Amino acid sequence: MINTLIVGLGNIGFKYDKINPKKKLTHSSSILYNKNFRLIGGVDSKKNISNQFKKLYKAPIFNNLQLSLKKLNPELIIFTNQPSFKDLLYVSNNKNLKFILVEKPYIKSPSEIKNIIKKLKKKNIIFSLNFQRNFSKKYINLFGKINAGIIGNINKFFCFYNKSFITNGSHFLNLVTLYANKLNKVEKVNNSKENFKLKFNNCEVYFFKVNDTDYNNNSLTIFGDKGKIEISSRPEKCTVYKRKNDNLYKNYFILKKYKTFHLNEKEIQKPVLNNIYNVLKKKQKVLYSVKNMLKYYQIINKLNLK
């Protein structure tokens, strides 16, 4: 079993377990109920959260990272927030550490990303990003259908995100790159750094910021020359529309609902853990290295995104 420490017990680290205990949405519950992993502790500075975690999972809790590593020897550390360069250097000194998973995209300067990757590689520590939708078989199958032409040649993606680009928008961007290839240009839309357009070799991708509290508006719409696809966040599903001849107006077309795919997972972290386990057992390559963030830095730097 792979000994695992979770740093940060916010929503995705732990708190969703209190809201919806039937679904294994958090890293804590996913680790606890996975036969290949052992939850050996958590780190959080908030006392009320720490007490709830300790009571529910019967695992040691620490108010800082340094103290936890004096007591524990994890093979896997999951950061649900952005670790500092100093934190990463500190944990890399742990002799048993083999894998670091970062929940939030690791947004630092390209030189710092390259520097930490180099230092961790010397110690044979893998540094990966948790874009969980890209690990999901349902999303992989969906984009397989898109690449196979279910709505023809794709020309535009429209992404609507709340909170921040780093928190939510980046997940849509990583999903889009299952289709989009080389990024050529970054442009502001309406002179807003939060609304912008990306020009790839094979398509255009638009990002629009919505109200922070409007989670239902987190969505992705994909336009092709034979139809469109709408992906919603709550409920997490995909609706495919195909282009048909308009019976009323000659030489015009309408979109007709073709099929709906449900994309929600009861255990959203399970495919991620499967990848980590297979990587450590030398059965699979890591799917999303932190190197992936280098290609996004052009966007983040130009727009000064947070």
PDB file of C-alpha atoms in Angstrom:
ATOM      1  CA  MET A   1       0.000   0.000   0.000  1.00  0.00           C
ATOM      2  CA  ILE A   2       1.173   3.522  -0.828  1.00  0.00           C
ATOM      3  CA  ASN A   3       1.424   5.713   2.286  1.00  0.00           C
ATOM      4  CA  THR A   4      -0.276   9.051   1.536  1.00  0.00           C
ATOM      5  CA  LEU A   5      -0.250  12.477   3.222  1.00  0.00           C
ATOM      6  CA  ILE A   6      -2.821  15.126   2.242  1.00  0.00           C
ATOM      7  CA  VAL A   7      -1.774  18.774   2.619  1.00  0.00           C
ATOM      8  CA  GLY A   8      -4.782  21.126   2.735  1.00  0.00           C
ATOM      9  CA  LEU A   9      -8.190  19.890   3.938  1.00  0.00           C
ATOM     10  CA  GLY A  10     -10.453  22.295   2.069  1.00  0.00           C
ATOM     11  CA  ASN A  11     -13.331  21.240  -0.186  1.00  0.00           C
ATOM     12  CA  ILE A  12     -11.509  18.763  -2.427  1.00  0.00           C
ATOM     13  CA  GLY A  13      -9.145  17.689   0.334  1.00  0.00           C
ATOM     14  CA  PHE A  14     -11.829  16.811   2.895  1.00  0.00           C
ATOM     15  CA  LYS A  15     -14.851  19.139   3.340  1.00  0.00           C
ATOM     16  CA  TYR A  16     -17.014  17.695   0.543  1.00  0.00           C
ATOM     17  CA  ASP A  17     -17.152  14.470   2.593  1.00  0.00           C
ATOM     18  CA  LYS A  18     -19.223  16.306   5.186  1.00  0.00           C
ATOM     19  CA  ILE A  19     -21.571  17.699   2.517  1.00  0.00           C
ATOM     20  CA  ASN A  20     -22.074  14.536   0.450  1.00  0.00           C
ATOM     21  CA  PRO A  21     -20.797  11.435   2.312  1.00  0.00           C
ATOM     22  CA  LYS A  22     -22.314   9.028  -0.251  1.00  0.00           C
ATOM     23  CA  LYS A  23     -19.951  10.148  -3.011  1.00  0.00           C
ATOM     24  CA  LYS A  24     -16.194   9.799  -2.803  1.00  0.00           C
ATOM     25  CA  LEU A  25     -15.373  13.281  -4.078  1.00  0.00           C
ATOM     26  CA  THR A  26     -12.365  14.152  -1.923  1.00  0.00           C
ATOM     27  CA  HIS A  27      -8.798  12.965  -1.786  1.00  0.00           C
ATOM     28  CA  SER A  28      -9.324  11.830   1.813  1.00  0.00           C
ATOM     29  CA  SER A  29     -12.220   9.453   1.099  1.00  0.00           C
ATOM     30  CA  SER A  30     -10.702   8.265  -2.193  1.00  0.00           C
ATOM     31  CA  ILE A  31      -7.455   7.314  -0.452  1.00  0.00           C
ATOM     32  CA  LEU A  32      -9.188   5.736   2.533  1.00  0.00           C
ATOM     33  CA  TYR A  33     -11.341   3.402   0.427  1.00  0.00           C
ATOM     34  CA  ASN A  34      -8.686   2.444  -2.131  1.00  0.00           C
ATOM     35  CA  LYS A  35      -6.996  -0.878  -1.378  1.00  0.00           C
ATOM     36  CA  ASN A  36      -3.707   0.275  -2.921  1.00  0.00           C
ATOM     37  CA  PHE A  37      -3.311   3.368  -0.712  1.00  0.00           C
ATOM     38  CA  ARG A  38      -3.085   4.126   3.002  1.00  0.00           C
ATOM     39  CA  LEU A  39      -4.108   7.508   4.469  1.00  0.00           C
ATOM     40  CA  ILE A  40      -1.406   8.197   7.060  1.00  0.00           C
ATOM     41  CA  GLY A  41      -2.222  11.834   7.888  1.00  0.00           C
ATOM     42  CA  GLY A  42      -3.416  15.286   6.985  1.00  0.00           C
ATOM     43  CA  VAL A  43      -2.091  18.840   7.255  1.00  0.00           C
ATOM     44  CA  ASP A  44      -4.260  21.912   7.875  1.00  0.00           C
ATOM     45  CA  SER A  45      -3.859  24.998  10.046  1.00  0.00           C
ATOM     46  CA  LYS A  46      -7.612  25.361  10.758  1.00  0.00           C
ATOM     47  CA  LYS A  47      -8.374  23.692  14.087  1.00  0.00           C
ATOM     48  CA  ASN A  48     -12.080  22.971  13.449  1.00  0.00           C
ATOM     49  CA  ILE A  49     -11.319  21.273  10.126  1.00  0.00           C
ATOM     50  CA  SER A  50      -8.475  19.301  11.675  1.00  0.00           C
ATOM     51  CA  ASN A  51     -10.683  18.012  14.492  1.00  0.00           C
ATOM     52  CA  GLN A  52     -13.388  16.900  12.042  1.00  0.00           C
ATOM     53  CA  PHE A  53     -10.818  15.108   9.883  1.00  0.00           C
ATOM     54  CA  LYS A  54      -9.274  13.329  12.863  1.00  0.00           C
ATOM     55  CA  LYS A  55     -12.670  12.230  14.164  1.00  0.00           C
ATOM     56  CA  LEU A  56     -13.894  10.918  10.808  1.00  0.00           C
ATOM     57  CA  TYR A  57     -10.724   9.248   9.509  1.00  0.00           C
ATOM     58  CA  LYS A  58      -8.870   8.345  12.711  1.00  0.00           C
ATOM     59  CA  ALA A  59      -5.668   9.618  11.112  1.00  0.00           C
ATOM     60  CA  PRO A  60      -2.985  11.920  12.582  1.00  0.00           C
ATOM     61  CA  ILE A  61      -3.411  15.623  11.863  1.00  0.00           C
ATOM     62  CA  PHE A  62      -0.753  18.358  11.851  1.00  0.00           C
ATOM     63  CA  ASN A  63      -0.977  22.138  11.647  1.00  0.00           C
ATOM     64  CA  ASN A  64       2.109  22.476   9.442  1.00  0.00           C
ATOM     65  CA  LEU A  65       3.975  20.495   6.810  1.00  0.00           C
ATOM     66  CA  GLN A  66       7.317  20.449   8.597  1.00  0.00           C
ATOM     67  CA  LEU A  67       5.887  18.823  11.721  1.00  0.00           C
ATOM     68  CA  SER A  68       4.063  16.162   9.712  1.00  0.00           C
ATOM     69  CA  LEU A  69       7.259  15.054   7.958  1.00  0.00           C
ATOM     70  CA  LYS A  70       9.086  14.739  11.254  1.00  0.00           C
ATOM     71  CA  LYS A  71       6.545  12.115  12.255  1.00  0.00           C
ATOM     72  CA  LEU A  72       5.555  10.502   8.942  1.00  0.00           C
ATOM     73  CA  ASN A  73       7.291   9.060   5.879  1.00  0.00           C
ATOM     74  CA  PRO A  74       4.820   9.336   2.975  1.00  0.00           C
ATOM     75  CA  GLU A  75       5.434   7.896  -0.466  1.00  0.00           C
ATOM     76  CA  LEU A  76       2.746  10.140  -1.956  1.00  0.00           C
ATOM     77  CA  ILE A  77       1.978  13.743  -0.966  1.00  0.00           C
ATOM     78  CA  ILE A  78      -1.156  15.426  -2.333  1.00  0.00           C
ATOM     79  CA  PHE A  79      -1.181  19.238  -2.216  1.00  0.00           C
ATOM     80  CA  THR A  80      -4.716  20.609  -2.586  1.00  0.00           C
ATOM     81  CA  ASN A  81      -3.293  24.151  -2.709  1.00  0.00           C
ATOM     82  CA  GLN A  82      -0.254  25.563  -4.498  1.00  0.00           C
ATOM     83  CA  PRO A  83       2.931  24.533  -2.705  1.00  0.00           C
ATOM     84  CA  SER A  84       5.756  27.023  -2.497  1.00  0.00           C
ATOM     85  CA  PHE A  85       9.175  26.316  -4.005  1.00  0.00           C
ATOM     86  CA  LYS A  86      10.467  26.093  -0.423  1.00  0.00           C
ATOM     87  CA  ASP A  87       7.815  23.493   0.501  1.00  0.00           C
ATOM     88  CA  LEU A  88       8.688  21.336  -2.503  1.00  0.00           C
ATOM     89  CA  LEU A  89      12.385  21.426  -1.681  1.00  0.00           C
ATOM     90  CA  TYR A  90      11.594  20.530   1.922  1.00  0.00           C
ATOM     91  CA  VAL A  91       9.408  17.513   1.110  1.00  0.00           C
ATOM     92  CA  SER A  92      11.927  16.265  -1.471  1.00  0.00           C
ATOM     93  CA  ASN A  93      14.311  15.518   1.402  1.00  0.00           C
ATOM     94  CA  ASN A  94      11.959  12.828   2.662  1.00  0.00           C
ATOM     95  CA  LYS A  95      13.715   9.569   1.819  1.00  0.00           C
ATOM     96  CA  ASN A  96      10.538   7.599   1.040  1.00  0.00           C
ATOM     97  CA  LEU A  97       8.784  10.185  -1.140  1.00  0.00           C
ATOM     98  CA  LYS A  98       8.104   8.981  -4.688  1.00  0.00           C
ATOM     99  CA  PHE A  99       5.239  11.101  -6.012  1.00  0.00           C
ATOM    100  CA  ILE A 100       3.839  14.630  -5.569  1.00  0.00           C
ATOM    101  CA  LEU A 101       0.332  15.401  -6.849  1.00  0.00           C
ATOM    102  CA  VAL A 102      -0.779  19.041  -7.042  1.00  0.00           C
ATOM    103  CA  GLU A 103      -4.516  19.745  -7.130  1.00  0.00           C
ATOM    104  CA  LYS A 104      -4.214  23.384  -8.167  1.00  0.00           C
ATOM    105  CA  PRO A 105      -2.211  23.976 -11.367  1.00  0.00           C
ATOM    106  CA  TYR A 106       1.356  24.797 -10.433  1.00  0.00           C
ATOM    107  CA  ILE A 107       1.695  28.349 -11.763  1.00  0.00           C
ATOM    108  CA  LYS A 108       5.192  29.687 -11.328  1.00  0.00           C
ATOM    109  CA  SER A 109       7.731  31.175 -13.705  1.00  0.00           C
ATOM    110  CA  PRO A 110       9.056  28.806 -16.398  1.00  0.00           C
ATOM    111  CA  SER A 111      12.540  28.934 -14.846  1.00  0.00           C
ATOM    112  CA  GLU A 112      11.187  27.940 -11.424  1.00  0.00           C
ATOM    113  CA  ILE A 113       9.104  25.105 -12.887  1.00  0.00           C
ATOM    114  CA  LYS A 114      12.138  23.778 -14.753  1.00  0.00           C
ATOM    115  CA  ASN A 115      14.298  24.170 -11.661  1.00  0.00           C
ATOM    116  CA  ILE A 116      11.994  22.209  -9.331  1.00  0.00           C
ATOM    117  CA  ILE A 117      11.390  19.484 -11.959  1.00  0.00           C
ATOM    118  CA  LYS A 118      15.172  19.100 -12.331  1.00  0.00           C
ATOM    119  CA  LYS A 119      15.713  18.866  -8.563  1.00  0.00           C
ATOM    120  CA  LEU A 120      12.877  16.367  -8.061  1.00  0.00           C
ATOM    121  CA  LYS A 121      14.033  14.257 -11.019  1.00  0.00           C
ATOM    122  CA  LYS A 122      17.458  13.858  -9.409  1.00  0.00           C
ATOM    123  CA  LYS A 123      15.703  12.310  -6.423  1.00  0.00           C
ATOM    124  CA  ASN A 124      13.404  10.173  -8.618  1.00  0.00           C
ATOM    125  CA  ILE A 125      10.294  12.017  -7.425  1.00  0.00           C
ATOM    126  CA  ILE A 126       7.429  12.395  -9.913  1.00  0.00           C
ATOM    127  CA  PHE A 127       5.602  15.750  -9.944  1.00  0.00           C
ATOM    128  CA  SER A 128       2.104  15.595 -11.448  1.00  0.00           C
ATOM    129  CA  LEU A 129      -1.032  17.735 -11.899  1.00  0.00           C
ATOM    130  CA  ASN A 130      -4.547  16.606 -11.011  1.00  0.00           C
ATOM    131  CA  PHE A 131      -6.680  17.465 -14.050  1.00  0.00           C
ATOM    132  CA  GLN A 132      -9.111  14.733 -13.028  1.00  0.00           C
ATOM    133  CA  ARG A 133     -11.429  15.035 -16.055  1.00  0.00           C
ATOM    134  CA  ASN A 134      -8.558  14.135 -18.354  1.00  0.00           C
ATOM    135  CA  PHE A 135      -8.082  10.895 -16.403  1.00  0.00           C
ATOM    136  CA  SER A 136     -11.785   9.981 -16.701  1.00  0.00           C
ATOM    137  CA  LYS A 137     -12.656   7.281 -19.221  1.00  0.00           C
ATOM    138  CA  LYS A 138     -15.947   9.072 -19.904  1.00  0.00           C
ATOM    139  CA  TYR A 139     -14.187  12.281 -20.971  1.00  0.00           C
ATOM    140  CA  ILE A 140     -11.485  10.387 -22.859  1.00  0.00           C
ATOM    141  CA  ASN A 141     -14.185   8.484 -24.781  1.00  0.00           C
ATOM    142  CA  LEU A 142     -16.079  11.728 -25.481  1.00  0.00           C
ATOM    143  CA  PHE A 143     -13.028  13.442 -26.956  1.00  0.00           C
ATOM    144  CA  GLY A 144     -12.311  10.274 -28.904  1.00  0.00           C
ATOM    145  CA  LYS A 145     -15.720  10.756 -30.546  1.00  0.00           C
ATOM    146  CA  ILE A 146     -14.958  14.459 -31.132  1.00  0.00           C
ATOM    147  CA  ASN A 147     -11.635  13.631 -32.788  1.00  0.00           C
ATOM    148  CA  ALA A 148     -13.433  10.965 -34.865  1.00  0.00           C
ATOM    149  CA  GLY A 149     -15.797  13.648 -36.216  1.00  0.00           C
ATOM    150  CA  ILE A 150     -19.087  13.235 -34.328  1.00  0.00           C
ATOM    151  CA  ILE A 151     -19.814  16.945 -35.038  1.00  0.00           C
ATOM    152  CA  GLY A 152     -17.452  17.352 -37.981  1.00  0.00           C
ATOM    153  CA  ASN A 153     -14.426  19.620 -38.027  1.00  0.00           C
ATOM    154  CA  ILE A 154     -14.179  21.691 -34.852  1.00  0.00           C
ATOM    155  CA  ASN A 155     -13.747  25.442 -35.297  1.00  0.00           C
ATOM    156  CA  LYS A 156     -14.576  27.024 -31.920  1.00  0.00           C
ATOM    157  CA  PHE A 157     -14.690  26.270 -28.194  1.00  0.00           C
ATOM    158  CA  PHE A 158     -16.488  28.571 -25.735  1.00  0.00           C
ATOM    159  CA  CYS A 159     -15.484  28.102 -22.081  1.00  0.00           C
ATOM    160  CA  PHE A 160     -17.376  29.800 -19.234  1.00  0.00           C
ATOM    161  CA  TYR A 161     -15.663  29.676 -15.849  1.00  0.00           C
ATOM    162  CA  ASN A 162     -16.206  31.147 -12.387  1.00  0.00           C
ATOM    163  CA  LYS A 163     -13.824  32.097  -9.550  1.00  0.00           C
ATOM    164  CA  SER A 164     -10.452  32.212 -11.321  1.00  0.00           C
ATOM    165  CA  PHE A 165      -8.679  30.862 -14.371  1.00  0.00           C
ATOM    166  CA  ILE A 166      -6.275  28.918 -12.144  1.00  0.00           C
ATOM    167  CA  THR A 167      -9.047  27.333 -10.071  1.00  0.00           C
ATOM    168  CA  ASN A 168     -11.555  26.434 -12.793  1.00  0.00           C
ATOM    169  CA  GLY A 169     -10.655  27.835 -16.202  1.00  0.00           C
ATOM    170  CA  SER A 170      -7.402  25.894 -16.428  1.00  0.00           C
ATOM    171  CA  HIS A 171      -9.309  22.597 -16.160  1.00  0.00           C
ATOM    172  CA  PHE A 172     -11.311  23.517 -19.257  1.00  0.00           C
ATOM    173  CA  LEU A 173      -8.137  24.547 -21.069  1.00  0.00           C
ATOM    174  CA  ASN A 174      -6.500  21.221 -20.329  1.00  0.00           C
ATOM    175  CA  LEU A 175      -9.634  19.443 -21.557  1.00  0.00           C
ATOM    176  CA  VAL A 176      -9.575  21.462 -24.792  1.00  0.00           C
ATOM    177  CA  THR A 177      -5.992  20.353 -25.464  1.00  0.00           C
ATOM    178  CA  LEU A 178      -7.301  16.827 -26.000  1.00  0.00           C
ATOM    179  CA  TYR A 179      -8.254  18.308 -29.391  1.00  0.00           C
ATOM    180  CA  ALA A 180      -6.443  21.633 -29.872  1.00  0.00           C
ATOM    181  CA  ASN A 181      -2.783  21.509 -30.934  1.00  0.00           C
ATOM    182  CA  LYS A 182      -0.148  24.260 -31.170  1.00  0.00           C
ATOM    183  CA  LEU A 183      -1.029  27.579 -29.499  1.00  0.00           C
ATOM    184  CA  ASN A 184      -0.186  30.534 -31.761  1.00  0.00           C
ATOM    185  CA  LYS A 185      -1.766  33.628 -30.230  1.00  0.00           C
ATOM    186  CA  VAL A 186      -3.354  35.015 -27.042  1.00  0.00           C
ATOM    187  CA  GLU A 187      -5.762  37.978 -27.292  1.00  0.00           C
ATOM    188  CA  LYS A 188      -7.904  39.883 -24.792  1.00  0.00           C
ATOM    189  CA  VAL A 189     -11.638  40.116 -25.499  1.00  0.00           C
ATOM    190  CA  ASN A 190     -13.260  43.512 -24.795  1.00  0.00           C
ATOM    191  CA  ASN A 191     -10.003  44.638 -23.182  1.00  0.00           C
ATOM    192  CA  SER A 192     -10.576  42.265 -20.254  1.00  0.00           C
ATOM    193  CA  LYS A 193      -7.843  40.021 -18.896  1.00  0.00           C
ATOM    194  CA  GLU A 194     -10.490  37.550 -17.676  1.00  0.00           C
ATOM    195  CA  ASN A 195     -12.132  37.230 -21.109  1.00  0.00           C
ATOM    196  CA  PHE A 196      -9.718  36.122 -23.796  1.00  0.00           C
ATOM    197  CA  LYS A 197      -9.253  34.224 -27.045  1.00  0.00           C
ATOM    198  CA  LEU A 198      -6.643  31.570 -27.830  1.00  0.00           C
ATOM    199  CA  LYS A 199      -5.729  30.825 -31.420  1.00  0.00           C
ATOM    200  CA  PHE A 200      -4.517  27.273 -32.012  1.00  0.00           C
ATOM    201  CA  ASN A 201      -3.456  25.787 -35.339  1.00  0.00           C
ATOM    202  CA  ASN A 202      -6.742  23.920 -35.707  1.00  0.00           C
ATOM    203  CA  CYS A 203      -9.327  25.982 -33.764  1.00  0.00           C
ATOM    204  CA  GLU A 204     -10.128  29.052 -31.668  1.00  0.00           C
ATOM    205  CA  VAL A 205     -10.898  28.879 -27.934  1.00  0.00           C
ATOM    206  CA  TYR A 206     -12.761  31.654 -26.076  1.00  0.00           C
ATOM    207  CA  PHE A 207     -12.788  32.044 -22.272  1.00  0.00           C
ATOM    208  CA  PHE A 208     -15.409  34.113 -20.459  1.00  0.00           C
ATOM    209  CA  LYS A 209     -15.524  34.808 -16.723  1.00  0.00           C
ATOM    210  CA  VAL A 210     -18.953  34.449 -15.062  1.00  0.00           C
ATOM    211  CA  ASN A 211     -20.181  35.373 -11.590  1.00  0.00           C
ATOM    212  CA  ASP A 212     -18.234  33.543  -8.867  1.00  0.00           C
ATOM    213  CA  THR A 213     -21.371  32.121  -7.263  1.00  0.00           C
ATOM    214  CA  ASP A 214     -22.872  30.845 -10.541  1.00  0.00           C
ATOM    215  CA  TYR A 215     -21.356  27.373 -10.507  1.00  0.00           C
ATOM    216  CA  ASN A 216     -24.006  26.108 -12.938  1.00  0.00           C
ATOM    217  CA  ASN A 217     -22.577  28.431 -15.575  1.00  0.00           C
ATOM    218  CA  ASN A 218     -19.238  26.580 -15.608  1.00  0.00           C
ATOM    219  CA  SER A 219     -19.576  25.043 -19.047  1.00  0.00           C
ATOM    220  CA  LEU A 220     -17.904  24.247 -22.345  1.00  0.00           C
ATOM    221  CA  THR A 221     -19.564  24.509 -25.762  1.00  0.00           C
ATOM    222  CA  ILE A 222     -17.868  23.045 -28.825  1.00  0.00           C
ATOM    223  CA  PHE A 223     -18.889  24.058 -32.369  1.00  0.00           C
ATOM    224  CA  GLY A 224     -18.213  21.901 -35.413  1.00  0.00           C
ATOM    225  CA  ASP A 225     -19.352  22.178 -39.021  1.00  0.00           C
ATOM    226  CA  LYS A 226     -21.853  19.326 -38.465  1.00  0.00           C
ATOM    227  CA  GLY A 227     -23.170  20.183 -35.009  1.00  0.00           C
ATOM    228  CA  LYS A 228     -22.270  21.257 -31.486  1.00  0.00           C
ATOM    229  CA  ILE A 229     -21.607  19.770 -28.055  1.00  0.00           C
ATOM    230  CA  GLU A 230     -22.548  21.320 -24.714  1.00  0.00           C
ATOM    231  CA  ILE A 231     -20.773  20.151 -21.562  1.00  0.00           C
ATOM    232  CA  SER A 232     -22.301  21.307 -18.286  1.00  0.00           C
ATOM    233  CA  SER A 233     -20.813  21.108 -14.793  1.00  0.00           C
ATOM    234  CA  ARG A 234     -23.912  20.526 -12.700  1.00  0.00           C
ATOM    235  CA  PRO A 235     -25.172  18.040 -13.549  1.00  0.00           C
ATOM    236  CA  GLU A 236     -21.993  16.924 -15.284  1.00  0.00           C
ATOM    237  CA  LYS A 237     -23.237  15.819 -18.671  1.00  0.00           C
ATOM    238  CA  CYS A 238     -22.691  16.282 -22.389  1.00  0.00           C
ATOM    239  CA  THR A 239     -25.403  16.944 -24.974  1.00  0.00           C
ATOM    240  CA  VAL A 240     -24.668  16.411 -28.652  1.00  0.00           C
ATOM    241  CA  TYR A 241     -26.600  18.322 -31.326  1.00  0.00           C
ATOM    242  CA  LYS A 242     -26.360  17.443 -35.025  1.00  0.00           C
ATOM    243  CA  ARG A 243     -26.984  19.738 -37.965  1.00  0.00           C
ATOM    244  CA  LYS A 244     -30.109  19.048 -40.032  1.00  0.00           C
ATOM    245  CA  ASN A 245     -31.723  20.671 -43.064  1.00  0.00           C
ATOM    246  CA  ASP A 246     -34.285  23.326 -42.122  1.00  0.00           C
ATOM    247  CA  ASN A 247     -37.667  22.369 -43.622  1.00  0.00           C
ATOM    248  CA  LEU A 248     -38.894  25.964 -43.424  1.00  0.00           C
ATOM    249  CA  TYR A 249     -35.980  27.846 -44.996  1.00  0.00           C
ATOM    250  CA  LYS A 250     -34.214  26.348 -47.991  1.00  0.00           C
ATOM    251  CA  ASN A 251     -30.412  26.022 -47.757  1.00  0.00           C
ATOM    252  CA  TYR A 252     -30.528  26.744 -44.019  1.00  0.00           C
ATOM    253  CA  PHE A 253     -29.808  24.360 -41.171  1.00  0.00           C
ATOM    254  CA  ILE A 254     -31.009  23.718 -37.633  1.00  0.00           C
ATOM    255  CA  LEU A 255     -29.487  21.807 -34.717  1.00  0.00           C
ATOM    256  CA  LYS A 256     -31.356  18.796 -33.401  1.00  0.00           C
ATOM    257  CA  LYS A 257     -30.609  17.030 -30.133  1.00  0.00           C
ATOM    258  CA  TYR A 258     -28.866  13.734 -30.911  1.00  0.00           C
ATOM    259  CA  LYS A 259     -27.643  12.192 -27.672  1.00  0.00           C
ATOM    260  CA  THR A 260     -26.811  12.917 -24.020  1.00  0.00           C
ATOM    261  CA  PHE A 261     -23.825  11.406 -22.213  1.00  0.00           C
ATOM    262  CA  HIS A 262     -23.576  11.528 -18.415  1.00  0.00           C
ATOM    263  CA  LEU A 263     -20.033  12.395 -17.372  1.00  0.00           C
ATOM    264  CA  ASN A 264     -20.260  12.418 -13.588  1.00  0.00           C
ATOM    265  CA  GLU A 265     -18.203   9.918 -11.616  1.00  0.00           C
ATOM    266  CA  LYS A 266     -19.059   8.547  -8.164  1.00  0.00           C
ATOM    267  CA  GLU A 267     -15.340   8.416  -7.398  1.00  0.00           C
ATOM    268  CA  ILE A 268     -13.793  11.282  -9.351  1.00  0.00           C
ATOM    269  CA  GLN A 269     -10.291  10.750  -7.935  1.00  0.00           C
ATOM    270  CA  LYS A 270     -10.158   6.994  -8.587  1.00  0.00           C
ATOM    271  CA  PRO A 271      -8.783   7.204 -12.174  1.00  0.00           C
ATOM    272  CA  VAL A 272      -6.109   9.614 -10.892  1.00  0.00           C
ATOM    273  CA  LEU A 273      -5.085   7.202  -8.129  1.00  0.00           C
ATOM    274  CA  ASN A 274      -5.047   4.330 -10.619  1.00  0.00           C
ATOM    275  CA  ASN A 275      -2.582   6.279 -12.751  1.00  0.00           C
ATOM    276  CA  ILE A 276      -0.362   7.049  -9.739  1.00  0.00           C
ATOM    277  CA  TYR A 277      -0.380   3.399  -8.662  1.00  0.00           C
ATOM    278  CA  ASN A 278       0.442   2.140 -12.170  1.00  0.00           C
ATOM    279  CA  VAL A 279       3.216   4.732 -12.577  1.00  0.00           C
ATOM    280  CA  LEU A 280       4.844   3.691  -9.311  1.00  0.00           C
ATOM    281  CA  LYS A 281       4.516   0.021 -10.315  1.00  0.00           C
ATOM    282  CA  LYS A 282       6.114   0.850 -13.708  1.00  0.00           C
ATOM    283  CA  LYS A 283       2.962  -0.168 -15.594  1.00  0.00           C
ATOM    284  CA  GLN A 284       2.035   3.237 -17.021  1.00  0.00           C
ATOM    285  CA  LYS A 285       3.499   6.667 -17.741  1.00  0.00           C
ATOM    286  CA  VAL A 286       2.447   9.709 -15.736  1.00  0.00           C
ATOM    287  CA  LEU A 287      -0.411  11.406 -17.600  1.00  0.00           C
ATOM    288  CA  TYR A 288       0.026  15.046 -16.557  1.00  0.00           C
ATOM    289  CA  SER A 289       3.461  16.177 -15.546  1.00  0.00           C
ATOM    290  CA  VAL A 290       3.951  19.697 -14.187  1.00  0.00           C
ATOM    291  CA  LYS A 291       5.807  20.302 -17.470  1.00  0.00           C
ATOM    292  CA  ASN A 292       2.309  20.729 -18.940  1.00  0.00           C
ATOM    293  CA  MET A 293       2.082  24.097 -17.189  1.00  0.00           C
ATOM    294  CA  LEU A 294       4.950  25.497 -19.246  1.00  0.00           C
ATOM    295  CA  LYS A 295       2.754  25.664 -22.345  1.00  0.00           C
ATOM    296  CA  TYR A 296       0.134  27.654 -20.399  1.00  0.00           C
ATOM    297  CA  TYR A 297       2.565  30.199 -19.035  1.00  0.00           C
ATOM    298  CA  GLN A 298       2.331  32.203 -22.274  1.00  0.00           C
ATOM    299  CA  ILE A 299      -1.373  32.755 -21.503  1.00  0.00           C
ATOM    300  CA  ILE A 300      -0.943  33.441 -17.794  1.00  0.00           C
ATOM    301  CA  ASN A 301       1.982  35.820 -18.276  1.00  0.00           C
ATOM    302  CA  LYS A 302       0.405  37.822 -21.112  1.00  0.00           C
ATOM    303  CA  LEU A 303      -2.936  38.309 -19.345  1.00  0.00           C
ATOM    304  CA  ASN A 304      -1.613  38.469 -15.760  1.00  0.00           C
ATOM    305  CA  LEU A 305      -4.161  35.850 -14.736  1.00  0.00           C
ATOM    306  CA  LYS A 306      -4.700  34.631 -11.176  1.00  0.00           C
TER     307      LYS A 306
END
